[in-house]
Short mmCIF file of C-alpha atoms in Angstrom, two decimals:
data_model
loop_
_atom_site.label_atom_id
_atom_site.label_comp_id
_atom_site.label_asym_id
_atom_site.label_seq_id
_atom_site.Cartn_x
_atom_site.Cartn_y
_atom_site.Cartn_z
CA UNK E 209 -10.21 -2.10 -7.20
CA UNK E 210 -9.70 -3.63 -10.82
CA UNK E 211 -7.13 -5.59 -12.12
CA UNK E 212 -7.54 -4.66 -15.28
CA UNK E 213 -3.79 -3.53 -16.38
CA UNK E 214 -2.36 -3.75 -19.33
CA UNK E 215 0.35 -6.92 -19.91
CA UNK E 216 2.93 -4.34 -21.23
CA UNK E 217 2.73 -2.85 -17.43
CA UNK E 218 3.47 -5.57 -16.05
CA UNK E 219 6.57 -5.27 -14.19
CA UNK E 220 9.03 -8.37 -12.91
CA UNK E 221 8.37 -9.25 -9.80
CA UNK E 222 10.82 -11.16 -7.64
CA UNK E 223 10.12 -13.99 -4.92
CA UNK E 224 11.22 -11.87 -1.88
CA UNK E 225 8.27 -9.44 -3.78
CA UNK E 226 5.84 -11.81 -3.79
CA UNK E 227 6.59 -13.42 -0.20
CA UNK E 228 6.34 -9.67 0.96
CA UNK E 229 2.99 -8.81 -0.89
CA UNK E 230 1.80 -12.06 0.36
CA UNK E 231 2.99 -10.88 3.93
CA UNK E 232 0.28 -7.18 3.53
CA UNK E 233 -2.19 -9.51 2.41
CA UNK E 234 -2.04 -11.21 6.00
CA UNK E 235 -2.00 -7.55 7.36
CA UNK E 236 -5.31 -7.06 5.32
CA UNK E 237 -6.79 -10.13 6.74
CA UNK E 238 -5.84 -9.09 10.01
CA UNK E 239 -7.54 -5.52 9.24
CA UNK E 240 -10.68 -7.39 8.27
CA UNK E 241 -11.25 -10.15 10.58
CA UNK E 242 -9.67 -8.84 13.46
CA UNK E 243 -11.11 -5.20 13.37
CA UNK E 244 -14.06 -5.34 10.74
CA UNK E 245 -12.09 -2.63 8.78
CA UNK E 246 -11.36 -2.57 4.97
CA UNK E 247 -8.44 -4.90 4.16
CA UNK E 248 -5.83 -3.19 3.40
CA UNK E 249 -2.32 -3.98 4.46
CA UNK E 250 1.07 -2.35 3.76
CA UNK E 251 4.68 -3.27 5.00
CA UNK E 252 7.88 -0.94 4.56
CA UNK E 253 11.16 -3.03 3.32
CA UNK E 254 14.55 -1.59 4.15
CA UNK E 255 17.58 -3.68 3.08
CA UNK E 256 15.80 -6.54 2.83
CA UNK E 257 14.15 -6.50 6.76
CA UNK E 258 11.16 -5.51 7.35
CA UNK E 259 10.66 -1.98 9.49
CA UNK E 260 7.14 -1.12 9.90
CA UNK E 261 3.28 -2.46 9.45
CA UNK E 262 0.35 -1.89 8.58
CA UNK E 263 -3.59 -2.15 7.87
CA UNK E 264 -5.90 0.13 8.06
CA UNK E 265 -7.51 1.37 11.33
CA UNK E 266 -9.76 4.52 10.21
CA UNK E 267 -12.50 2.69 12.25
CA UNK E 268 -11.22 1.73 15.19
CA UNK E 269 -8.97 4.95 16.14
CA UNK E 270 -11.95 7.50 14.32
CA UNK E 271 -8.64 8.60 12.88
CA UNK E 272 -9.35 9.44 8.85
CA UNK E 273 -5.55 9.26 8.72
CA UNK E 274 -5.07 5.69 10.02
CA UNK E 275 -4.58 3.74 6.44
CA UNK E 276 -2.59 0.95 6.25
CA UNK E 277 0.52 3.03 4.35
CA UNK E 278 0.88 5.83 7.16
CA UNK E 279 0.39 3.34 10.06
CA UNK E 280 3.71 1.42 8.29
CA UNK E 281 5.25 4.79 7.91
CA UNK E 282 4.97 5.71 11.22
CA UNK E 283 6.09 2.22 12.35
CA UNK E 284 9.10 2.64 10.34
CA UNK E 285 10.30 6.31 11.12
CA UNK E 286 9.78 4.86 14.72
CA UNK E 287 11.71 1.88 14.38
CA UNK E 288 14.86 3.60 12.34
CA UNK E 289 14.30 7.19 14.71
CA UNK E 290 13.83 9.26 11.17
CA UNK E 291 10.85 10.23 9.10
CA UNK E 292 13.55 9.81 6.16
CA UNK E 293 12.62 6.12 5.24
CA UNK E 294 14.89 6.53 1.96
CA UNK E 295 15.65 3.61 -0.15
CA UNK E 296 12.73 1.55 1.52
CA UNK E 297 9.94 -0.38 -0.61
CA UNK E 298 6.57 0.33 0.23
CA UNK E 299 4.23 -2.90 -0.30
CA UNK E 300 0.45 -2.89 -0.06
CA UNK E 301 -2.50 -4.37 -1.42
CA UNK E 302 -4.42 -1.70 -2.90
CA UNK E 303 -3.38 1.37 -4.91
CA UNK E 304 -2.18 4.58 -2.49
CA UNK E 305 -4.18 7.41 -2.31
CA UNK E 306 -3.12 11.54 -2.97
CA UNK E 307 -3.11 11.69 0.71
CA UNK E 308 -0.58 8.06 1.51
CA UNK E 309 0.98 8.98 -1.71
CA UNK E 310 2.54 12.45 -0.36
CA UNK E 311 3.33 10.76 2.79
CA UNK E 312 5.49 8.43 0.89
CA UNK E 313 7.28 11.05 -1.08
CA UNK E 314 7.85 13.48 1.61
CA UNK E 315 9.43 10.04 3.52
CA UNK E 316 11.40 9.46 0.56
CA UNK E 317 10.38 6.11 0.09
CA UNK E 318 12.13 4.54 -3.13
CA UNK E 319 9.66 2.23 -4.65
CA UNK E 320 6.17 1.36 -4.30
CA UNK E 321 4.90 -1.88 -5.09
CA UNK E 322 1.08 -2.63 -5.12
CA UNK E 323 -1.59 -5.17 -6.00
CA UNK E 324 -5.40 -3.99 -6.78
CA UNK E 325 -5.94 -1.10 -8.42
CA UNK E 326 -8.08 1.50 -7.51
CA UNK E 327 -9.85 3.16 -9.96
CA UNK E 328 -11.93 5.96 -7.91
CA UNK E 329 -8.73 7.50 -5.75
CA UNK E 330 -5.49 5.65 -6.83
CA UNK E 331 -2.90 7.90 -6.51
CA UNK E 332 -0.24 5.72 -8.20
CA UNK E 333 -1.31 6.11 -11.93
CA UNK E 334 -5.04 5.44 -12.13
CA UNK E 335 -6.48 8.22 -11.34
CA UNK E 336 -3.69 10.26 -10.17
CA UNK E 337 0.28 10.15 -10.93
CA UNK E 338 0.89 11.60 -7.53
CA UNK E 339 4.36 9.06 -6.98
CA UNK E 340 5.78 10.34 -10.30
CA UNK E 341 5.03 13.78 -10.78
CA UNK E 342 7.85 15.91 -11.93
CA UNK E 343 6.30 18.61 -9.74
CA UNK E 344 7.71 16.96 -6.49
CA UNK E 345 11.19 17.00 -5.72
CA UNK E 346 11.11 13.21 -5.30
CA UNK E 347 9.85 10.15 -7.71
CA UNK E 348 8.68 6.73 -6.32
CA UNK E 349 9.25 3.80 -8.35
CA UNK E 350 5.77 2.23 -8.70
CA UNK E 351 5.49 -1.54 -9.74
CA UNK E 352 1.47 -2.63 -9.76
CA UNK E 353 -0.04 -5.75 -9.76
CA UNK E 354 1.72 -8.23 -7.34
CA UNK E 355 -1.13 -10.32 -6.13
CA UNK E 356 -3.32 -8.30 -7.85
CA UNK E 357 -6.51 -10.58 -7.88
CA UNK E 358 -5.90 -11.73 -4.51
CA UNK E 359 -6.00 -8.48 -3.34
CA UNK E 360 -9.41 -7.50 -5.62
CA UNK E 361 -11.13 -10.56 -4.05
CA UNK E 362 -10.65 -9.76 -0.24
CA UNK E 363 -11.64 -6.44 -0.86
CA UNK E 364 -14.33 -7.25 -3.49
CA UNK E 365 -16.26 -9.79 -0.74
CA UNK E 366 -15.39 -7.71 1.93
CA UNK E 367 -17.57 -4.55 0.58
CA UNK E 368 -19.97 -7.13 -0.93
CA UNK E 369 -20.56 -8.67 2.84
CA UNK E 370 -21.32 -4.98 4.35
CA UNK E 371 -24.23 -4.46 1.61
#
């Protein structure tokens, strides 16, 4: 859950971005406050409109599965009737793991864009370059750091309140 990326990484972030980062960090509040689970939240962006939520929800369905990217997945291949979500954005608050990250490329999402890092399971080129791997037959386009502190913090005092 660092921040700690180099300023060379740093991609250019636009204000439709930033207003939809700022939109999964609600989802992440929501996650926390409303269901004492780990804030996380992730939106899918197709064409500019939002298609599905989420945050994560491992707790309250005892569903290991239930992270905030596949609960926005499967909001999205709901709402557009296809698991094919290609040319959608992906936005969420921490870095994916191997297990969201596969989800994403087997939806075809086009782009991920995340804020905290996480340096025990990221899947998006911490610990893992699961999004980009030449071994899949599909690439995501990963942007990190939208938010990114904002993002450390509400996770950082949310584990810090549980000890």
């Amino acid at each position: 859950m660092s921040t700690d990326l180099p300023d060379s990484s740093l991609p250019t972030f636009s204000d439709e971005d930033e207003r939809f980062m700022r939109r999964a960090l609600q989802l992440a509040g929501h996650a926390r406050d409303a269901e004492n689970e780990v804030p996380v939240g992730a939106l899918l962006v197709l064409n500019g409109d939002i298609i599905g939520l989420g945050w994560n929800r491992n707790i309250t369905l005892n569903d290991p599965t239930a992270h905030a990217e596949i609960q926005a997945l499967r909001a999205a291949g709901e709402k557009v009737g296809n698991y094919r979500l290609t040319g959608a954005t992906l936005y969420v608050t921490l870095e994916p793991c191997a297990m969201c990250s596969m989800a994403m490329v087997h939806a075809r999402v086009a782009r991920v864009v995340y804020g905290a890092t996480d340096p025990k399971t990221g899947a998006a080129g911490s610990v893992f370059d699961t999004l980009i791997s030449e071994r899949h037959n599909h690439r995501i386009q990963v942007d990190a750091g939208l938010l990114a502190e904002e993002s450390s913090t509400m996770l950082r005092e949310f584990f810090r309140s549980r000890r």
